[in-house]
PDB file of C-alpha atoms in Angstrom:
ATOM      1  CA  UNK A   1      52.623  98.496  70.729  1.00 31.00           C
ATOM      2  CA  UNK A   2      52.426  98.669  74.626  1.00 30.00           C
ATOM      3  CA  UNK A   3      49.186  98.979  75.872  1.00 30.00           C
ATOM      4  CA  UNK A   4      50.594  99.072  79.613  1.00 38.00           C
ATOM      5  CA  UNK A   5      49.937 102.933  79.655  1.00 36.00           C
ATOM      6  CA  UNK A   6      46.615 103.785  79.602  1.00 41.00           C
ATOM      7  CA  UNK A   7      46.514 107.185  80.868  1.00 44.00           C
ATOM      8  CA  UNK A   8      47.298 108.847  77.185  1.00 45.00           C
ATOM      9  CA  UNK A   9      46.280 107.891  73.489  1.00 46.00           C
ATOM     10  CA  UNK A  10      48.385 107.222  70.635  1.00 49.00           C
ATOM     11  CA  UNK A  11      49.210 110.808  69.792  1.00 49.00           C
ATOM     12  CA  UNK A  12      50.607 111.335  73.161  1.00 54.00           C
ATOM     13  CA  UNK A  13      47.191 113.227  74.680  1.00 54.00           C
ATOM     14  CA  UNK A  14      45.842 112.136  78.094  1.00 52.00           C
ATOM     15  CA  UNK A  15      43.443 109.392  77.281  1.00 56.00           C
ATOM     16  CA  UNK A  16      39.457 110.213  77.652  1.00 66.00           C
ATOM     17  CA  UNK A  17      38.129 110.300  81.412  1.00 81.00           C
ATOM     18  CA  UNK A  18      35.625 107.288  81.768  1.00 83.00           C
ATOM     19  CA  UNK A  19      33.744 108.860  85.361  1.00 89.00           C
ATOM     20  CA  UNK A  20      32.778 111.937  84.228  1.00 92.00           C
ATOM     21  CA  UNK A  21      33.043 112.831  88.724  1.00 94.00           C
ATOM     22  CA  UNK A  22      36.717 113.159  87.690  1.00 94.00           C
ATOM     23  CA  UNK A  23      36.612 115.558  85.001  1.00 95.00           C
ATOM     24  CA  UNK A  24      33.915 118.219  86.938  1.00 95.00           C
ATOM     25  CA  UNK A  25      35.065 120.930  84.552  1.00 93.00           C
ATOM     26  CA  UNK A  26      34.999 119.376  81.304  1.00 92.00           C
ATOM     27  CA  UNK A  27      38.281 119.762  79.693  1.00 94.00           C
ATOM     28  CA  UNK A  28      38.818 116.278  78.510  1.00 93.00           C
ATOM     29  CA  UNK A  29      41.624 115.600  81.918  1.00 95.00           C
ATOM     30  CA  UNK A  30      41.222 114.444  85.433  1.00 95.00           C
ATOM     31  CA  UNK A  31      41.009 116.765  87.265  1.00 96.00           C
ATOM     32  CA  UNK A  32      44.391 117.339  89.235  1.00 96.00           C
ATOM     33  CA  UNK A  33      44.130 116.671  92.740  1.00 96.00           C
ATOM     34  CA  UNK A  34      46.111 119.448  95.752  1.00 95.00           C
ATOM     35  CA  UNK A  35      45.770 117.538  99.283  1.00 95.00           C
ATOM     36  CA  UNK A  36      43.311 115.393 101.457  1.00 96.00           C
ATOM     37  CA  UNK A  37      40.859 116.055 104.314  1.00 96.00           C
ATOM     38  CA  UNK A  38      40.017 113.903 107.124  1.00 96.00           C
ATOM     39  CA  UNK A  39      36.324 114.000 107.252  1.00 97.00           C
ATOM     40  CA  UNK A  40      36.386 111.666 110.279  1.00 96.00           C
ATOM     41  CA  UNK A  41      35.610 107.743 110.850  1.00 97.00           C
ATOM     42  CA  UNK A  42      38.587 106.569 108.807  1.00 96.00           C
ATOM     43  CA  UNK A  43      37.098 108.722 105.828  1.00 98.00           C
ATOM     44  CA  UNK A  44      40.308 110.552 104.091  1.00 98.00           C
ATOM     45  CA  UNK A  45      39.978 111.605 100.611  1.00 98.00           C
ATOM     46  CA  UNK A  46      41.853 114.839  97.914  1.00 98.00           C
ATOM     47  CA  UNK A  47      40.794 118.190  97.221  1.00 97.00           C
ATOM     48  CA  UNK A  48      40.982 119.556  94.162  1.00 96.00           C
ATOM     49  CA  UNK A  49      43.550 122.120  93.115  1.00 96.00           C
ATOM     50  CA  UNK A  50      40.956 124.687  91.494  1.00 95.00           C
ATOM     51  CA  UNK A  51      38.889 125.594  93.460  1.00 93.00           C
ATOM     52  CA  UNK A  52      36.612 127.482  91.102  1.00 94.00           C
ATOM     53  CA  UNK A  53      34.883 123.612  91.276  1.00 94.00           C
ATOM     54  CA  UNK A  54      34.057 124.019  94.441  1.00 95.00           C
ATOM     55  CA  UNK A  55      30.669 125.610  95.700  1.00 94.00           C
ATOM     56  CA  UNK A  56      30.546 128.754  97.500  1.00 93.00           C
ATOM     57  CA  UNK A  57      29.532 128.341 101.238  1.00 92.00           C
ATOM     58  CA  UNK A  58      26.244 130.008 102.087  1.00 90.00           C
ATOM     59  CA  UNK A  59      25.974 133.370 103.661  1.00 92.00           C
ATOM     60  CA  UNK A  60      27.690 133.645 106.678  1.00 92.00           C
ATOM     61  CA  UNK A  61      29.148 129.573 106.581  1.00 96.00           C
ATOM     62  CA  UNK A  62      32.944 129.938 107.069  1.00 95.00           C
ATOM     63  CA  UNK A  63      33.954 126.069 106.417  1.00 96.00           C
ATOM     64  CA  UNK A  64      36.473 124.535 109.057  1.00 96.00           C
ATOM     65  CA  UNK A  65      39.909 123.156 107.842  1.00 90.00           C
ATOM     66  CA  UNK A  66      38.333 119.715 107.325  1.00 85.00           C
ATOM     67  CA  UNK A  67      35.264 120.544 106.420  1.00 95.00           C
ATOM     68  CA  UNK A  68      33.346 118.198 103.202  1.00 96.00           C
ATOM     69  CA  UNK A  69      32.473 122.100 101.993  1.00 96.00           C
ATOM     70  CA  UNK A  70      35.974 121.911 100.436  1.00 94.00           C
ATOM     71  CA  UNK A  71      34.732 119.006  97.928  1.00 97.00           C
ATOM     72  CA  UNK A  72      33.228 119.753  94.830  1.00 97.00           C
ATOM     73  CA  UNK A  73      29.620 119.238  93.500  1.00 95.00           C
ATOM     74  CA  UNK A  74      28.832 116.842  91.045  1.00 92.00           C
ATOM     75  CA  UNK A  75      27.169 118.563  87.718  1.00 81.00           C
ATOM     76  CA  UNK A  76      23.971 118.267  85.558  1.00 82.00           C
ATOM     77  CA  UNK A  77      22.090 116.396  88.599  1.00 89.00           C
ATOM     78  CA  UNK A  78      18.966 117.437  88.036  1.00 86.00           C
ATOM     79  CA  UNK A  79      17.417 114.947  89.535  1.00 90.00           C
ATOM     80  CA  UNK A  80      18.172 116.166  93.131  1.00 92.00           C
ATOM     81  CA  UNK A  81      17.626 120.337  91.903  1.00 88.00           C
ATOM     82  CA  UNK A  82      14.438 120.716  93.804  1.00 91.00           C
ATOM     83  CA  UNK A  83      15.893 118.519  96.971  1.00 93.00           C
ATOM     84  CA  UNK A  84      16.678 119.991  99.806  1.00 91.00           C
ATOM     85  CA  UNK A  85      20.247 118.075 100.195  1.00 94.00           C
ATOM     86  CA  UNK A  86      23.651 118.825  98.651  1.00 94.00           C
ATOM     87  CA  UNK A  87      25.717 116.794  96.772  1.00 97.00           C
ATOM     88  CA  UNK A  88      29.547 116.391  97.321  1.00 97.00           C
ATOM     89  CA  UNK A  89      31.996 114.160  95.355  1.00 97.00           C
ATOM     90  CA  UNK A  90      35.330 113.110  96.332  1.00 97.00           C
ATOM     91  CA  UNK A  91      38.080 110.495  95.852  1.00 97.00           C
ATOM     92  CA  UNK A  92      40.411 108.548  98.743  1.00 98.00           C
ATOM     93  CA  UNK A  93      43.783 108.539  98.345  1.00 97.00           C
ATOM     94  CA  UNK A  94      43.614 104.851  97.162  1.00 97.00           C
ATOM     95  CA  UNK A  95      41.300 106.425  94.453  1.00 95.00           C
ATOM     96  CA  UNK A  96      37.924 104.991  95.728  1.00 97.00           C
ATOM     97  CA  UNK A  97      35.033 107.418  94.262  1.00 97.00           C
ATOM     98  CA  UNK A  98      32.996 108.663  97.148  1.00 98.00           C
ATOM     99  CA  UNK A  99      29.743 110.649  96.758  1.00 98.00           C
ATOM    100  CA  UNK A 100      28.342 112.507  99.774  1.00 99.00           C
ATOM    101  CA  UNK A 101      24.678 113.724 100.134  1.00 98.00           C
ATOM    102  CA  UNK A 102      24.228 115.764 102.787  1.00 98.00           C
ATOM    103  CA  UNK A 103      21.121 116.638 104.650  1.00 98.00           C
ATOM    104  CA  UNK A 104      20.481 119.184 107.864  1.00 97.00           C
ATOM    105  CA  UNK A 105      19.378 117.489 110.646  1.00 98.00           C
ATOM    106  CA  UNK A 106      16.688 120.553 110.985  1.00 96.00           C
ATOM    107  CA  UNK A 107      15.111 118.779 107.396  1.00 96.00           C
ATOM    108  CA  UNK A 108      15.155 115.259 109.453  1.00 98.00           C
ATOM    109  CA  UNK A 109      14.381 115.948 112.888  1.00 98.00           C
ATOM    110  CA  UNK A 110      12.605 117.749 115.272  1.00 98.00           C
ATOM    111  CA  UNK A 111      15.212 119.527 118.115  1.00 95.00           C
ATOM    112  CA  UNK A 112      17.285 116.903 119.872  1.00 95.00           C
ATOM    113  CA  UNK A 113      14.719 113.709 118.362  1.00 98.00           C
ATOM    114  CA  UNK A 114      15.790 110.406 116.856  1.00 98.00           C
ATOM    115  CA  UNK A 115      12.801 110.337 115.018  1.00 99.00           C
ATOM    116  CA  UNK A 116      12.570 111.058 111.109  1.00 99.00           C
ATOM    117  CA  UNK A 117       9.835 113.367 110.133  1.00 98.00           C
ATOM    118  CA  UNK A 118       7.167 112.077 107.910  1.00 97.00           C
ATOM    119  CA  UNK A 119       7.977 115.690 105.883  1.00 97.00           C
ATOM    120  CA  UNK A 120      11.529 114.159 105.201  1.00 98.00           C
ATOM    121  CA  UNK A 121      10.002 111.290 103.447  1.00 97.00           C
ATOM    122  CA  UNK A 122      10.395 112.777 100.082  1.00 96.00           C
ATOM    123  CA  UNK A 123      14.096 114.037  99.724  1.00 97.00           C
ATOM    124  CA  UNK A 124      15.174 110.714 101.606  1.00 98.00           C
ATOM    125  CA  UNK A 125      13.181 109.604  98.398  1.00 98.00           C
ATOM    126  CA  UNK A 126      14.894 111.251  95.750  1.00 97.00           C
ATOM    127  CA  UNK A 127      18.698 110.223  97.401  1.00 98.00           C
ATOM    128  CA  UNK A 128      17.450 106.632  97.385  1.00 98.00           C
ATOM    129  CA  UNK A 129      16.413 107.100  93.680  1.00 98.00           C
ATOM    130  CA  UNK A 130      19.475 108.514  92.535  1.00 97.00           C
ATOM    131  CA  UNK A 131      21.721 106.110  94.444  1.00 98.00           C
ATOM    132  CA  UNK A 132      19.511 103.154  92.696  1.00 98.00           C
ATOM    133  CA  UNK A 133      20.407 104.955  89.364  1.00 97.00           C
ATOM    134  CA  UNK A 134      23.892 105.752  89.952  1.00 97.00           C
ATOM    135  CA  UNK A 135      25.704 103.267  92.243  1.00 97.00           C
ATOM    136  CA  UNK A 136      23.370 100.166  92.560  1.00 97.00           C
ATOM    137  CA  UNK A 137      25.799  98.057  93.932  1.00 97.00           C
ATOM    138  CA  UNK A 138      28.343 100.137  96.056  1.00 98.00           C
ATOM    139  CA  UNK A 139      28.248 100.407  99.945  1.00 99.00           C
ATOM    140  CA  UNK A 140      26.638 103.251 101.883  1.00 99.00           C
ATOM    141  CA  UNK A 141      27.885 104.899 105.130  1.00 99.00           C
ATOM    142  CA  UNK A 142      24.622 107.378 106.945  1.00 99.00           C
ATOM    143  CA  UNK A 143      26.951 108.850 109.048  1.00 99.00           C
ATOM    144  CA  UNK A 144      25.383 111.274 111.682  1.00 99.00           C
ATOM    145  CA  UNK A 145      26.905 114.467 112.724  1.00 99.00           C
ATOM    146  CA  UNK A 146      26.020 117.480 116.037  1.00 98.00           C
ATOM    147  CA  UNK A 147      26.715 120.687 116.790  1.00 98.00           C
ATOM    148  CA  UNK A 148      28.606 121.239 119.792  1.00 98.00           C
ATOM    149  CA  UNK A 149      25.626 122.702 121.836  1.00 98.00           C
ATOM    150  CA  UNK A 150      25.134 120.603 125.010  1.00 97.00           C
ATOM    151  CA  UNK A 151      27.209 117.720 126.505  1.00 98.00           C
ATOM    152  CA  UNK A 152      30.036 115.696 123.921  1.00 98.00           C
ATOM    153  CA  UNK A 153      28.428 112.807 125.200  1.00 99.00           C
ATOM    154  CA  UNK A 154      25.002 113.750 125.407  1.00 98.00           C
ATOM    155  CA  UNK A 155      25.503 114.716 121.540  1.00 98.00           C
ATOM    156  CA  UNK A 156      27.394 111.727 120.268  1.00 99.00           C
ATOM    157  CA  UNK A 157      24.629 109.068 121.494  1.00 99.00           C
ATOM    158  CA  UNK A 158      22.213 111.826 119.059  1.00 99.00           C
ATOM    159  CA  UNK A 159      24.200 111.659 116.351  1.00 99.00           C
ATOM    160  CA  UNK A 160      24.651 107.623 116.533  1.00 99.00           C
ATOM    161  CA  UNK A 161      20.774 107.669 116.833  1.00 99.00           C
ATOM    162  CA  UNK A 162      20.337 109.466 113.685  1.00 99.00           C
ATOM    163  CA  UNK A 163      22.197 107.932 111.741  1.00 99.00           C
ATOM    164  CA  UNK A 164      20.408 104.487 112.652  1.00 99.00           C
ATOM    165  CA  UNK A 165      17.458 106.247 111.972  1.00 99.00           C
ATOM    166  CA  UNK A 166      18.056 107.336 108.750  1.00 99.00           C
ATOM    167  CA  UNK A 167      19.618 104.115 107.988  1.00 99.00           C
ATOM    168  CA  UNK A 168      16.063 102.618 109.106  1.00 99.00           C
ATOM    169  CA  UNK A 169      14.230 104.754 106.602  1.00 99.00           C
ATOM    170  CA  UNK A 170      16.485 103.990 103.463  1.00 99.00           C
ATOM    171  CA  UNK A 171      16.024 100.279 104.776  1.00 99.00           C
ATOM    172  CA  UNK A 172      12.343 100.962 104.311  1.00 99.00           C
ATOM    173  CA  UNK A 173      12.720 103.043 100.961  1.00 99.00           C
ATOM    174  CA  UNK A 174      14.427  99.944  99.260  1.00 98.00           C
ATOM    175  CA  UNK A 175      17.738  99.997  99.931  1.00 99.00           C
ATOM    176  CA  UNK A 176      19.107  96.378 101.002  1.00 99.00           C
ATOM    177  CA  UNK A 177      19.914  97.312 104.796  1.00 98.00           C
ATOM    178  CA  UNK A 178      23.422  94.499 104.118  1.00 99.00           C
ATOM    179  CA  UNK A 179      24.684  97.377 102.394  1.00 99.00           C
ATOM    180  CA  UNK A 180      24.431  99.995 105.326  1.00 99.00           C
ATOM    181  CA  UNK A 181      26.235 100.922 108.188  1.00 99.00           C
ATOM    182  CA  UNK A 182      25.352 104.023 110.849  1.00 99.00           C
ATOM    183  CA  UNK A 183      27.998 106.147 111.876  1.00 99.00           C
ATOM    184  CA  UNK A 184      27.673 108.639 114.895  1.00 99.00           C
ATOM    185  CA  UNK A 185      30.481 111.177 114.414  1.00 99.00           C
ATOM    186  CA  UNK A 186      29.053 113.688 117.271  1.00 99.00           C
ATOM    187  CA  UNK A 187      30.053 117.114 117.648  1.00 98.00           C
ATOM    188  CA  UNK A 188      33.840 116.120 116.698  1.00 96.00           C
ATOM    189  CA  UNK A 189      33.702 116.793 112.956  1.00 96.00           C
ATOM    190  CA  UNK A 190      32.391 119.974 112.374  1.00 98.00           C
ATOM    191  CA  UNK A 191      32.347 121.585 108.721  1.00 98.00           C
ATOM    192  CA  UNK A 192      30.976 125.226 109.665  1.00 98.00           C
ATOM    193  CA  UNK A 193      32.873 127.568 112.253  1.00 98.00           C
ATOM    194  CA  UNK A 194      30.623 127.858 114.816  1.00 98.00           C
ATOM    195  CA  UNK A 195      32.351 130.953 116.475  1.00 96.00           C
ATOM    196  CA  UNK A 196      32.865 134.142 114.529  1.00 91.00           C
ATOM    197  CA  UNK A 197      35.914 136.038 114.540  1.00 89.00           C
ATOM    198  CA  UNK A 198      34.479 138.544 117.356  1.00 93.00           C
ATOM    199  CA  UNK A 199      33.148 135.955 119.476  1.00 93.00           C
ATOM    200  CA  UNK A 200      29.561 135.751 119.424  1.00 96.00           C
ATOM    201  CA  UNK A 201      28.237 132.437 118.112  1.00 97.00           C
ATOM    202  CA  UNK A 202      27.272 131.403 114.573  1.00 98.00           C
ATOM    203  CA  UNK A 203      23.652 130.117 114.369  1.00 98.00           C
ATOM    204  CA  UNK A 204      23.984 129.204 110.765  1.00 98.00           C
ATOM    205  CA  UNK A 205      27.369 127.629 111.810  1.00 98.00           C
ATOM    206  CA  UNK A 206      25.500 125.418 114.052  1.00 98.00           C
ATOM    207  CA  UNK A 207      22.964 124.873 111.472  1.00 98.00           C
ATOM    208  CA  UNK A 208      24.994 123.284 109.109  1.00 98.00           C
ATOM    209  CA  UNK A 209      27.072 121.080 111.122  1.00 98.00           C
ATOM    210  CA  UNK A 210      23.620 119.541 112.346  1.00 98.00           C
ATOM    211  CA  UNK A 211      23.471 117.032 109.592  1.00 99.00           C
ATOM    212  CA  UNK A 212      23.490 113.685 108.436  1.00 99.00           C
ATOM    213  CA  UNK A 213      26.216 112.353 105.474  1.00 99.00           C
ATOM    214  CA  UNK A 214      24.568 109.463 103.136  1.00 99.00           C
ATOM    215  CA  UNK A 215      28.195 108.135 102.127  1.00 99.00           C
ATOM    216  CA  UNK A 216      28.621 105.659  98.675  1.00 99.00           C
ATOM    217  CA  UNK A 217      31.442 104.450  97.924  1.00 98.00           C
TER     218      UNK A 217
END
C-alpha cells in the first residue's frame, strides 16, 4: 500500500486535520483557501473562501482591501474572552501557520507615547500566557502600526517605538527576547477605512488602525 498520500484515508475520505486552526468550522476538512493579503513587512498569507469564518467588523469599521480583518478567529479560546485583544489566524502561501493578536494602541499607550501603560500589564499578560501554552517554541514578530494623522515620518518612528516597546514588556513577561523582533509598519498598512464614503473622517477607522500585531509563526 502507498502511504505517499496522506491527505485521504483508506476509504478514499480526506484524512483527519491535525491543527484544528485549519479546520475553523469543524467539518472534518481543511478549510479551502480563496486568495492572499499582503499585510505588509514581507507578511503574505490566504483567505478563506467562506467567509461566514470570518468576524464581523465592529460598528462603523469598513476593513481596507488588505486589511488582517479578512482572517478568521481562532475558536474555543477562552482563555483570552475577557482580554481586550483579538485573535486572528492565518496561513502563508508556503503554509506557515501564523496567529495574530492584535491590540489598540489606545489599550497600550497614552496619545502619541512610546511608553506602555502599567493598565496594559494584564492583557500583555494573558497573550504571553497563551503563546507559552500554544506555540512555545515558534518566533514572534510585535509589529507596530499608525493612523495616518500627522506626518508619514513623524508616525513611522511611533510605530517602530511601539513595537520595541511592547517587545520590551513581553521581554520582561518571560518571553526569551532571541525570539523577538519589532516591526514599525507606520501609517502604510492600514486595516480600517479611515475616510467614509461622504468624506468626513472615520474616528473609529483611526481607532483601529492604531494598533500593535503580536505575530507567531
Amino acid at each position: 500500500m502507498s502511504t505517499d498520500a496522506p491527505s485521504s484515508t483508506d476509504s478514499g475520505a480526506p484524512a483527519p486535520v491535525s491543527d484544528p486552526l485549519d479546520d475553523l468550522d469543524e467539518d472534518g476538512a481543511r478549510d479551502e483557501r480563496c486568495g492572499t493579503v499582503d499585510l505588509g513587512a514581507g507578511l503574505v498569507v490566504e483567505t478563506l473562501c467562506n467567509t461566514e469564518l470570518v468576524p464581523t467588523p465592529e460598528d462603523g469599521v469598513v476593513a481596507t482591501a488588505g486589511s488582517l480583518l479578512l482572517l478568521p478567529s481562532p475558536t474555543r479560546w477562552d482563555d483570552l474572552a475577557d482580554v481586550d485583544a483579538t485573535v486572528r489566524t492565518a496561513t502563508t502561501p508556503d503554509g506557515r501557520r501564523v496567529v495574530i493578536y492584535v491590540l489598540g494602541s489606545d489599550t497600550l499607550f497614552d496619545a502619541r507615547s512610546a511608553d506602555v501603560r502599567s493598565t496594559a500589564t494584564p492583557p500583555l499578560a494573558a497573550i504571553v500566557a497563551s503563546i507559552t501554552t500554544r506555540f512555545p517554541d515558534a518566533p514572534i514578530a510585535v509589529r507596530g502600526a499608525a493612523d495616518s494623522v500627522g506626518e508619514p515620518a513623524t508616525n513611522q518612528v511611533l510605530s517602530e517605538q511601539r513595537a520595541a516597546a511592547v517587545a520590551g514588556a513581553l521581554t520582561a513577561l518571560g518571553i526569551d527576547p532571541t525570539r523577538l523582533t519589532a516591526i514599525g509598519l507606520g501609517e502604510d498598512h492600514p486595516v480600517a477605512e479611515e475616510q467614509l464614503p461622504d468624506g468626513s473622517v472615520s474616528d473609529i477607522g483611526r481607532q483601529v488602525n492604531r494598533r500593535v500585531e503580536i505575530v507567531v509563526g
